[in-house]
Amino acid sequence: QVQLVESGGGSVQAGGSLRLSCAASGYIFSSNCMGWFRQAPGKEREEVAAIYTGEGRTFYADSVKGRFTISQDNAKNIIYLQMNSLKPEDTAMYYCAAEGTLYGGVCTRYLYWGRGTQVTVSS
């Protein structure tokens, strides 16, 4: 059974940094996608970053390009999201997702989800 556990969230001032981690169990990285999503109150869930684990290709939402970096540690089955230059609009619950499919140049159709970690950015 696949389980995803996020950690690393917290409160930070604008311009600060956080690193989120997603530890996967019951899961072996393969040629599929893992991603990070976020959802703020009253807003739709948004995919902010994804990695195609077979090749290490990465994808980013326009809103976070140049500020966020997704990476993987295959040996430890961990996905990271390094978040720099944080803005108040980055405030949201952040979720890890696994077993997405690369299609049409994007990662989609994720099968497994974590419970989320809160990120709050103050001005």
Tab-separated table of N, CA, C and O in Angstrom:
chain	number	residue	atom	x	y	z
A	1	GLN	N	0.847	-1.178	0.000
A	1	GLN	CA	0.000	0.000	0.000
A	1	GLN	C	0.889	1.237	0.000
A	1	GLN	O	1.838	1.324	0.772
A	2	VAL	N	0.576	2.189	-0.843
A	2	VAL	CA	1.353	3.408	-0.958
A	2	VAL	C	0.895	4.420	0.081
A	2	VAL	O	-0.308	4.669	0.245
A	3	GLN	N	1.862	4.999	0.781
A	3	GLN	CA	1.589	6.082	1.713
A	3	GLN	C	2.550	7.223	1.431
A	3	GLN	O	3.738	7.006	1.196
A	4	LEU	N	2.035	8.440	1.467
A	4	LEU	CA	2.829	9.640	1.266
A	4	LEU	C	2.676	10.527	2.485
A	4	LEU	O	1.555	10.789	2.921
A	5	VAL	N	3.794	10.991	3.023
A	5	VAL	CA	3.779	11.835	4.204
A	5	VAL	C	4.591	13.084	3.926
A	5	VAL	O	5.801	13.008	3.691
A	6	GLU	N	3.928	14.241	3.968
A	6	GLU	CA	4.593	15.515	3.754
A	6	GLU	C	5.103	16.081	5.078
A	6	GLU	O	4.513	15.851	6.132
A	7	SER	N	6.170	16.847	4.994
A	7	SER	CA	6.697	17.549	6.148
A	7	SER	C	7.445	18.787	5.674
A	7	SER	O	7.721	18.934	4.483
A	8	GLY	N	7.769	19.662	6.599
A	8	GLY	CA	8.567	20.832	6.288
A	8	GLY	C	7.803	22.126	6.191
A	8	GLY	O	8.412	23.187	6.004
A	9	GLY	N	6.490	22.069	6.307
A	9	GLY	CA	5.712	23.293	6.262
A	9	GLY	C	5.901	24.120	7.521
A	9	GLY	O	6.504	23.688	8.499
A	10	GLY	N	5.370	25.317	7.483
A	10	GLY	CA	5.474	26.214	8.619
A	10	GLY	C	5.153	27.631	8.225
A	10	GLY	O	4.602	27.889	7.150
A	11	SER	N	5.495	28.547	9.101
A	11	SER	CA	5.271	29.971	8.874
A	11	SER	C	6.591	30.663	8.593
A	11	SER	O	7.596	30.406	9.264
A	12	VAL	N	6.584	31.540	7.605
A	12	VAL	CA	7.795	32.232	7.200
A	12	VAL	C	7.426	33.621	6.701
A	12	VAL	O	6.314	33.840	6.218
A	13	GLN	N	8.342	34.550	6.820
A	13	GLN	CA	8.125	35.888	6.294
A	13	GLN	C	8.354	35.920	4.792
A	13	GLN	O	9.093	35.098	4.241
A	14	ALA	N	7.706	36.863	4.134
A	14	ALA	CA	7.910	37.036	2.702
A	14	ALA	C	9.394	37.178	2.388
A	14	ALA	O	10.130	37.871	3.092
A	15	GLY	N	9.815	36.497	1.327
A	15	GLY	CA	11.212	36.475	0.952
A	15	GLY	C	11.992	35.322	1.540
A	15	GLY	O	13.131	35.076	1.116
A	16	GLY	N	11.397	34.612	2.477
A	16	GLY	CA	12.065	33.493	3.108
A	16	GLY	C	11.961	32.218	2.298
A	16	GLY	O	11.425	32.194	1.195
A	17	SER	N	12.476	31.135	2.886
A	17	SER	CA	12.534	29.855	2.202
A	17	SER	C	12.034	28.735	3.099
A	17	SER	O	12.133	28.804	4.329
A	18	LEU	N	11.506	27.703	2.474
A	18	LEU	CA	11.138	26.461	3.133
A	18	LEU	C	11.461	25.310	2.195
A	18	LEU	O	11.448	25.481	0.976
A	19	ARG	N	11.725	24.157	2.769
A	19	ARG	CA	11.890	22.948	1.974
A	19	ARG	C	10.890	21.912	2.448
A	19	ARG	O	10.926	21.475	3.599
A	20	LEU	N	10.007	21.516	1.557
A	20	LEU	CA	9.040	20.480	1.837
A	20	LEU	C	9.597	19.125	1.427
A	20	LEU	O	10.316	19.013	0.435
A	21	SER	N	9.245	18.103	2.193
A	21	SER	CA	9.646	16.744	1.886
A	21	SER	C	8.418	15.863	1.775
A	21	SER	O	7.433	16.062	2.487
A	22	CYS	N	8.487	14.898	0.904
A	22	CYS	CA	7.435	13.904	0.751
A	22	CYS	C	8.095	12.541	0.790
A	22	CYS	O	8.828	12.183	-0.138
A	23	ALA	N	7.848	11.804	1.856
A	23	ALA	CA	8.401	10.469	2.012
A	23	ALA	C	7.378	9.445	1.553
A	23	ALA	O	6.244	9.442	2.034
A	24	ALA	N	7.788	8.605	0.648
A	24	ALA	CA	6.902	7.597	0.081
A	24	ALA	C	7.269	6.217	0.607
A	24	ALA	O	8.444	5.855	0.669
A	25	SER	N	6.270	5.454	0.968
A	25	SER	CA	6.459	4.068	1.355
A	25	SER	C	5.525	3.191	0.533
A	25	SER	O	4.467	3.642	0.088
A	26	GLY	N	5.927	1.954	0.357
A	26	GLY	CA	5.152	1.065	-0.487
A	26	GLY	C	5.168	1.498	-1.937
A	26	GLY	O	4.232	1.196	-2.692
A	27	TYR	N	6.226	2.207	-2.329
A	27	TYR	CA	6.304	2.809	-3.650
A	27	TYR	C	7.746	2.788	-4.121
A	27	TYR	O	8.651	3.183	-3.382
A	28	ILE	N	7.947	2.350	-5.334
A	28	ILE	CA	9.260	2.366	-5.962
A	28	ILE	C	9.209	3.297	-7.157
A	28	ILE	O	8.361	3.142	-8.031
A	29	PHE	N	10.110	4.271	-7.163
A	29	PHE	CA	10.131	5.227	-8.258
A	29	PHE	C	10.297	4.516	-9.596
A	29	PHE	O	11.097	3.598	-9.737
A	30	SER	N	9.543	4.952	-10.561
A	30	SER	CA	9.593	4.395	-11.899
A	30	SER	C	9.380	5.519	-12.896
A	30	SER	O	9.541	6.695	-12.562
A	31	SER	N	9.035	5.166	-14.103
A	31	SER	CA	8.880	6.166	-15.153
A	31	SER	C	7.489	6.792	-15.113
A	31	SER	O	6.707	6.717	-16.059
A	32	ASN	N	7.194	7.406	-13.988
A	32	ASN	CA	5.956	8.142	-13.806
A	32	ASN	C	6.261	9.461	-13.116
A	32	ASN	O	7.411	9.799	-12.876
A	33	CYS	N	5.211	10.178	-12.789
A	33	CYS	CA	5.356	11.508	-12.217
A	33	CYS	C	5.086	11.512	-10.720
A	33	CYS	O	4.245	10.766	-10.220
A	34	MET	N	5.798	12.381	-10.032
A	34	MET	CA	5.420	12.791	-8.696
A	34	MET	C	5.305	14.305	-8.719
A	34	MET	O	6.031	14.972	-9.457
A	35	GLY	N	4.394	14.821	-7.928
A	35	GLY	CA	4.148	16.245	-7.997
A	35	GLY	C	3.788	16.865	-6.669
A	35	GLY	O	3.515	16.178	-5.691
A	36	TRP	N	3.811	18.182	-6.674
A	36	TRP	CA	3.380	18.985	-5.551
A	36	TRP	C	2.219	19.852	-5.989
A	36	TRP	O	2.289	20.532	-7.022
A	37	PHE	N	1.166	19.834	-5.190
A	37	PHE	CA	-0.010	20.655	-5.404
A	37	PHE	C	-0.200	21.572	-4.211
A	37	PHE	O	0.329	21.324	-3.124
A	38	ARG	N	-0.987	22.600	-4.410
A	38	ARG	CA	-1.357	23.456	-3.293
A	38	ARG	C	-2.799	23.899	-3.456
A	38	ARG	O	-3.326	23.965	-4.564
A	39	GLN	N	-3.417	24.206	-2.333
A	39	GLN	CA	-4.775	24.708	-2.351
A	39	GLN	C	-4.948	25.720	-1.231
A	39	GLN	O	-4.723	25.413	-0.063
A	40	ALA	N	-5.337	26.913	-1.615
A	40	ALA	CA	-5.644	27.972	-0.669
A	40	ALA	C	-7.150	28.040	-0.467
A	40	ALA	O	-7.920	27.629	-1.344
A	41	PRO	N	-7.599	28.563	0.672
A	41	PRO	CA	-9.043	28.657	0.915
A	41	PRO	C	-9.764	29.396	-0.196
A	41	PRO	O	-9.336	30.475	-0.621
A	42	GLY	N	-10.849	28.807	-0.685
A	42	GLY	CA	-11.646	29.424	-1.726
A	42	GLY	C	-11.070	29.327	-3.119
A	42	GLY	O	-11.644	29.898	-4.055
A	43	LYS	N	-9.968	28.626	-3.285
A	43	LYS	CA	-9.335	28.502	-4.591
A	43	LYS	C	-9.246	27.044	-5.005
A	43	LYS	O	-9.308	26.133	-4.175
A	44	GLU	N	-9.090	26.831	-6.303
A	44	GLU	CA	-8.946	25.487	-6.833
A	44	GLU	C	-7.554	24.946	-6.534
A	44	GLU	O	-6.590	25.701	-6.376
A	45	ARG	N	-7.463	23.619	-6.469
A	45	ARG	CA	-6.179	22.979	-6.298
A	45	ARG	C	-5.308	23.250	-7.520
A	45	ARG	O	-5.772	23.162	-8.661
A	46	GLU	N	-4.051	23.557	-7.290
A	46	GLU	CA	-3.128	23.939	-8.338
A	46	GLU	C	-1.874	23.080	-8.274
A	46	GLU	O	-1.273	22.926	-7.208
A	47	GLU	N	-1.464	22.526	-9.401
A	47	GLU	CA	-0.190	21.815	-9.455
A	47	GLU	C	0.918	22.841	-9.621
A	47	GLU	O	0.925	23.596	-10.591
A	48	VAL	N	1.854	22.853	-8.697
A	48	VAL	CA	2.920	23.841	-8.740
A	48	VAL	C	4.217	23.280	-9.299
A	48	VAL	O	5.023	24.038	-9.855
A	49	ALA	N	4.441	21.981	-9.153
A	49	ALA	CA	5.675	21.380	-9.645
A	49	ALA	C	5.483	19.889	-9.809
A	49	ALA	O	4.714	19.267	-9.077
A	50	ALA	N	6.192	19.312	-10.763
A	50	ALA	CA	6.144	17.875	-10.985
A	50	ALA	C	7.480	17.409	-11.509
A	50	ALA	O	8.236	18.187	-12.103
A	51	ILE	N	7.759	16.140	-11.280
A	51	ILE	CA	8.984	15.545	-11.795
A	51	ILE	C	8.640	14.203	-12.428
A	51	ILE	O	7.922	13.396	-11.843
A	52	TYR	N	9.133	14.007	-13.625
A	52	TYR	CA	9.000	12.730	-14.321
A	52	TYR	C	10.196	11.890	-13.892
A	52	TYR	O	11.326	12.121	-14.330
A	53	THR	N	9.945	10.922	-13.016
A	53	THR	CA	11.036	10.247	-12.316
A	53	THR	C	11.894	9.382	-13.223
A	53	THR	O	13.025	9.053	-12.871
A	54	GLY	N	11.379	8.981	-14.369
A	54	GLY	CA	12.167	8.165	-15.273
A	54	GLY	C	13.341	8.905	-15.876
A	54	GLY	O	14.371	8.292	-16.183
A	55	GLU	N	13.205	10.203	-16.060
A	55	GLU	CA	14.228	11.004	-16.712
A	55	GLU	C	14.676	12.201	-15.890
A	55	GLU	O	15.636	12.874	-16.268
A	56	GLY	N	13.975	12.496	-14.804
A	56	GLY	CA	14.296	13.666	-14.026
A	56	GLY	C	13.792	14.964	-14.612
A	56	GLY	O	14.181	16.040	-14.142
A	57	ARG	N	12.956	14.897	-15.623
A	57	ARG	CA	12.367	16.106	-16.196
A	57	ARG	C	11.453	16.772	-15.180
A	57	ARG	O	10.730	16.097	-14.452
A	58	THR	N	11.475	18.069	-15.152
A	58	THR	CA	10.679	18.821	-14.194
A	58	THR	C	9.757	19.804	-14.888
A	58	THR	O	10.018	20.255	-16.003
A	59	PHE	N	8.679	20.142	-14.203
A	59	PHE	CA	7.671	21.052	-14.717
A	59	PHE	C	7.250	21.979	-13.587
A	59	PHE	O	7.178	21.567	-12.427
A	60	TYR	N	6.946	23.220	-13.923
A	60	TYR	CA	6.581	24.195	-12.918
A	60	TYR	C	5.444	25.070	-13.405
A	60	TYR	O	5.363	25.422	-14.588
A	61	ALA	N	4.568	25.410	-12.482
A	61	ALA	CA	3.562	26.414	-12.782
A	61	ALA	C	4.240	27.761	-12.984
A	61	ALA	O	5.270	28.055	-12.372
A	62	ASP	N	3.664	28.579	-13.851
A	62	ASP	CA	4.244	29.891	-14.116
A	62	ASP	C	4.401	30.713	-12.841
A	62	ASP	O	5.342	31.499	-12.711
A	63	SER	N	3.498	30.520	-11.905
A	63	SER	CA	3.510	31.311	-10.691
A	63	SER	C	4.713	31.034	-9.790
A	63	SER	O	5.021	31.846	-8.915
A	64	VAL	N	5.393	29.898	-9.992
A	64	VAL	CA	6.508	29.543	-9.118
A	64	VAL	C	7.819	29.362	-9.866
A	64	VAL	O	8.857	29.122	-9.226
A	65	LYS	N	7.818	29.488	-11.176
A	65	LYS	CA	9.046	29.316	-11.945
A	65	LYS	C	10.120	30.284	-11.476
A	65	LYS	O	9.862	31.464	-11.262
A	66	GLY	N	11.317	29.750	-11.317
A	66	GLY	CA	12.433	30.551	-10.866
A	66	GLY	C	12.543	30.657	-9.364
A	66	GLY	O	13.560	31.147	-8.863
A	67	ARG	N	11.516	30.212	-8.640
A	67	ARG	CA	11.525	30.298	-7.187
A	67	ARG	C	11.488	28.929	-6.518
A	67	ARG	O	12.083	28.747	-5.459
A	68	PHE	N	10.777	27.981	-7.110
A	68	PHE	CA	10.628	26.641	-6.541
A	68	PHE	C	11.433	25.641	-7.350
A	68	PHE	O	11.554	25.767	-8.577
A	69	THR	N	11.960	24.617	-6.671
A	69	THR	CA	12.686	23.546	-7.326
A	69	THR	C	12.230	22.211	-6.769
A	69	THR	O	12.261	22.003	-5.554
A	70	ILE	N	11.830	21.309	-7.654
A	70	ILE	CA	11.465	19.965	-7.250
A	70	ILE	C	12.639	19.036	-7.533
A	70	ILE	O	13.320	19.173	-8.548
A	71	SER	N	12.884	18.096	-6.632
A	71	SER	CA	13.971	17.150	-6.806
A	71	SER	C	13.597	15.825	-6.165
A	71	SER	O	12.629	15.740	-5.412
A	72	GLN	N	14.368	14.808	-6.470
A	72	GLN	CA	14.080	13.475	-5.956
A	72	GLN	C	15.335	12.820	-5.406
A	72	GLN	O	16.447	13.083	-5.861
A	73	ASP	N	15.137	11.965	-4.417
A	73	ASP	CA	16.180	11.108	-3.875
A	73	ASP	C	15.664	9.689	-4.026
A	73	ASP	O	14.866	9.223	-3.216
A	74	ASN	N	16.107	9.026	-5.069
A	74	ASN	CA	15.589	7.689	-5.361
A	74	ASN	C	15.917	6.683	-4.264
A	74	ASN	O	15.101	5.822	-3.943
A	75	ALA	N	17.119	6.778	-3.700
A	75	ALA	CA	17.535	5.826	-2.682
A	75	ALA	C	16.649	5.889	-1.451
A	75	ALA	O	16.420	4.868	-0.793
A	76	LYS	N	16.159	7.073	-1.124
A	76	LYS	CA	15.348	7.257	0.075
A	76	LYS	C	13.861	7.375	-0.221
A	76	LYS	O	13.059	7.521	0.708
A	77	ASN	N	13.488	7.337	-1.488
A	77	ASN	CA	12.088	7.510	-1.878
A	77	ASN	C	11.502	8.797	-1.314
A	77	ASN	O	10.439	8.806	-0.685
A	78	ILE	N	12.203	9.882	-1.552
A	78	ILE	CA	11.774	11.183	-1.071
A	78	ILE	C	11.750	12.168	-2.226
A	78	ILE	O	12.662	12.194	-3.051
A	79	ILE	N	10.713	12.974	-2.262
A	79	ILE	CA	10.605	14.089	-3.185
A	79	ILE	C	10.655	15.376	-2.374
A	79	ILE	O	10.009	15.475	-1.326
A	80	TYR	N	11.400	16.355	-2.859
A	80	TYR	CA	11.542	17.624	-2.169
A	80	TYR	C	10.958	18.754	-3.006
A	80	TYR	O	10.916	18.691	-4.232
A	81	LEU	N	10.530	19.779	-2.315
A	81	LEU	CA	10.164	21.027	-2.962
A	81	LEU	C	10.865	22.152	-2.220
A	81	LEU	O	10.475	22.500	-1.100
A	82	GLN	N	11.917	22.682	-2.832
A	82	GLN	CA	12.614	23.824	-2.276
A	82	GLN	C	11.894	25.082	-2.719
A	82	GLN	O	11.745	25.324	-3.916
A	83	MET	N	11.457	25.886	-1.767
A	83	MET	CA	10.691	27.085	-2.049
A	83	MET	C	11.480	28.288	-1.560
A	83	MET	O	11.720	28.437	-0.361
A	84	ASN	N	11.889	29.129	-2.486
A	84	ASN	CA	12.633	30.335	-2.179
A	84	ASN	C	11.820	31.566	-2.563
A	84	ASN	O	10.864	31.483	-3.329
A	85	SER	N	12.226	32.695	-2.041
A	85	SER	CA	11.569	33.967	-2.353
A	85	SER	C	10.061	33.866	-2.179
A	85	SER	O	9.282	34.290	-3.041
A	86	LEU	N	9.649	33.322	-1.064
A	86	LEU	CA	8.233	33.074	-0.836
A	86	LEU	C	7.441	34.368	-0.752
A	86	LEU	O	7.926	35.384	-0.248
A	87	LYS	N	6.223	34.297	-1.262
A	87	LYS	CA	5.311	35.425	-1.290
A	87	LYS	C	4.052	35.085	-0.504
A	87	LYS	O	3.709	33.912	-0.362
A	88	PRO	N	3.339	36.085	-0.002
A	88	PRO	CA	2.091	35.788	0.708
A	88	PRO	C	1.119	34.952	-0.112
A	88	PRO	O	0.397	34.124	0.462
A	89	GLU	N	1.088	35.133	-1.418
A	89	GLU	CA	0.189	34.357	-2.256
A	89	GLU	C	0.575	32.884	-2.368
A	89	GLU	O	-0.178	32.089	-2.933
A	90	ASP	N	1.737	32.508	-1.843
A	90	ASP	CA	2.116	31.104	-1.781
A	90	ASP	C	1.468	30.386	-0.600
A	90	ASP	O	1.595	29.164	-0.482
A	91	THR	N	0.810	31.117	0.270
A	91	THR	CA	0.163	30.523	1.430
A	91	THR	C	-0.901	29.526	0.986
A	91	THR	O	-1.797	29.865	0.212
A	92	ALA	N	-0.794	28.297	1.463
A	92	ALA	CA	-1.716	27.237	1.060
A	92	ALA	C	-1.355	25.958	1.798
A	92	ALA	O	-0.306	25.864	2.439
A	93	MET	N	-2.247	24.977	1.684
A	93	MET	CA	-1.893	23.621	2.032
A	93	MET	C	-1.181	23.009	0.832
A	93	MET	O	-1.666	23.111	-0.302
A	94	TYR	N	-0.057	22.373	1.078
A	94	TYR	CA	0.725	21.748	0.025
A	94	TYR	C	0.628	20.235	0.133
A	94	TYR	O	0.832	19.665	1.204
A	95	TYR	N	0.328	19.595	-0.985
A	95	TYR	CA	0.104	18.162	-1.037
A	95	TYR	C	1.076	17.496	-1.992
A	95	TYR	O	1.365	18.022	-3.070
A	96	CYS	N	1.543	16.344	-1.602
A	96	CYS	CA	2.365	15.507	-2.453
A	96	CYS	C	1.472	14.496	-3.166
A	96	CYS	O	0.521	13.973	-2.588
A	97	ALA	N	1.780	14.226	-4.419
A	97	ALA	CA	1.034	13.250	-5.196
A	97	ALA	C	1.996	12.341	-5.940
A	97	ALA	O	3.081	12.767	-6.353
A	98	ALA	N	1.591	11.097	-6.117
A	98	ALA	CA	2.450	10.098	-6.748
A	98	ALA	C	1.702	9.322	-7.812
A	98	ALA	O	0.471	9.269	-7.823
A	99	GLU	N	2.474	8.715	-8.690
A	99	GLU	CA	1.954	7.870	-9.763
A	99	GLU	C	1.090	8.658	-10.735
A	99	GLU	O	0.006	8.232	-11.129
A	100	GLY	N	1.598	9.808	-11.130
A	100	GLY	CA	0.989	10.539	-12.214
A	100	GLY	C	1.524	10.041	-13.548
A	100	GLY	O	2.530	9.333	-13.619
A	101	THR	N	0.846	10.419	-14.591
A	101	THR	CA	1.197	10.000	-15.946
A	101	THR	C	1.648	11.207	-16.757
A	101	THR	O	0.988	12.250	-16.744
A	102	LEU	N	2.762	11.064	-17.458
A	102	LEU	CA	3.231	12.121	-18.347
A	102	LEU	C	2.463	12.016	-19.655
A	102	LEU	O	2.536	11.004	-20.350
A	103	TYR	N	1.729	13.065	-19.977
A	103	TYR	CA	0.931	13.079	-21.190
A	103	TYR	C	0.809	14.501	-21.691
A	103	TYR	O	0.486	15.417	-20.933
A	104	GLY	N	1.052	14.669	-22.985
A	104	GLY	CA	0.940	15.989	-23.571
A	104	GLY	C	1.889	17.007	-22.964
A	104	GLY	O	1.565	18.203	-22.937
A	105	GLY	N	3.017	16.539	-22.467
A	105	GLY	CA	4.007	17.428	-21.903
A	105	GLY	C	3.746	17.850	-20.474
A	105	GLY	O	4.465	18.709	-19.945
A	106	VAL	N	2.742	17.263	-19.836
A	106	VAL	CA	2.437	17.570	-18.447
A	106	VAL	C	2.186	16.278	-17.683
A	106	VAL	O	1.911	15.238	-18.264
A	107	CYS	N	2.303	16.359	-16.357
A	107	CYS	CA	1.991	15.236	-15.494
A	107	CYS	C	0.557	15.358	-15.002
A	107	CYS	O	0.137	16.425	-14.532
A	108	THR	N	-0.174	14.278	-15.091
A	108	THR	CA	-1.578	14.303	-14.722
A	108	THR	C	-2.001	12.942	-14.195
A	108	THR	O	-1.201	12.012	-14.141
A	109	ARG	N	-3.236	12.830	-13.794
A	109	ARG	CA	-3.837	11.568	-13.349
A	109	ARG	C	-3.053	10.900	-12.221
A	109	ARG	O	-2.668	9.737	-12.310
A	110	TYR	N	-2.840	11.612	-11.156
A	110	TYR	CA	-2.152	11.053	-9.999
A	110	TYR	C	-3.053	10.087	-9.250
A	110	TYR	O	-4.251	10.320	-9.082
A	111	LEU	N	-2.458	9.006	-8.760
A	111	LEU	CA	-3.219	7.959	-8.089
A	111	LEU	C	-3.183	8.051	-6.563
A	111	LEU	O	-4.105	7.586	-5.899
A	112	TYR	N	-2.125	8.623	-6.011
A	112	TYR	CA	-1.945	8.644	-4.568
A	112	TYR	C	-1.651	10.048	-4.084
A	112	TYR	O	-0.961	10.819	-4.755
A	113	TRP	N	-2.155	10.341	-2.882
A	113	TRP	CA	-2.041	11.690	-2.322
A	113	TRP	C	-1.677	11.647	-0.847
A	113	TRP	O	-2.122	10.767	-0.109
A	114	GLY	N	-0.877	12.611	-0.426
A	114	GLY	CA	-0.613	12.789	0.982
A	114	GLY	C	-1.685	13.636	1.637
A	114	GLY	O	-2.628	14.107	0.988
A	115	ARG	N	-1.543	13.843	2.930
A	115	ARG	CA	-2.542	14.582	3.698
A	115	ARG	C	-2.278	16.078	3.746
A	115	ARG	O	-3.158	16.839	4.144
A	116	GLY	N	-1.110	16.518	3.351
A	116	GLY	CA	-0.815	17.935	3.240
A	116	GLY	C	0.012	18.492	4.379
A	116	GLY	O	0.044	17.948	5.482
A	117	THR	N	0.681	19.596	4.098
A	117	THR	CA	1.412	20.358	5.099
A	117	THR	C	1.169	21.841	4.830
A	117	THR	O	1.173	22.284	3.681
A	118	GLN	N	0.928	22.591	5.889
A	118	GLN	CA	0.547	23.992	5.744
A	118	GLN	C	1.768	24.876	5.578
A	118	GLN	O	2.749	24.759	6.315
A	119	VAL	N	1.685	25.786	4.610
A	119	VAL	CA	2.691	26.819	4.408
A	119	VAL	C	2.001	28.172	4.532
A	119	VAL	O	1.019	28.436	3.832
A	120	THR	N	2.505	29.000	5.420
A	120	THR	CA	1.945	30.325	5.630
A	120	THR	C	3.051	31.356	5.470
A	120	THR	O	4.076	31.283	6.158
A	121	VAL	N	2.843	32.303	4.573
A	121	VAL	CA	3.824	33.344	4.293
A	121	VAL	C	3.220	34.683	4.673
A	121	VAL	O	2.178	35.079	4.146
A	122	SER	N	3.859	35.381	5.573
A	122	SER	CA	3.368	36.669	6.035
A	122	SER	C	4.136	37.792	5.364
A	122	SER	O	5.293	37.636	4.956
A	123	SER	N	3.482	38.938	5.256
A	123	SER	CA	4.109	40.109	4.656
A	123	SER	C	4.770	40.995	5.692
A	123	SER	O	5.541	41.881	5.360
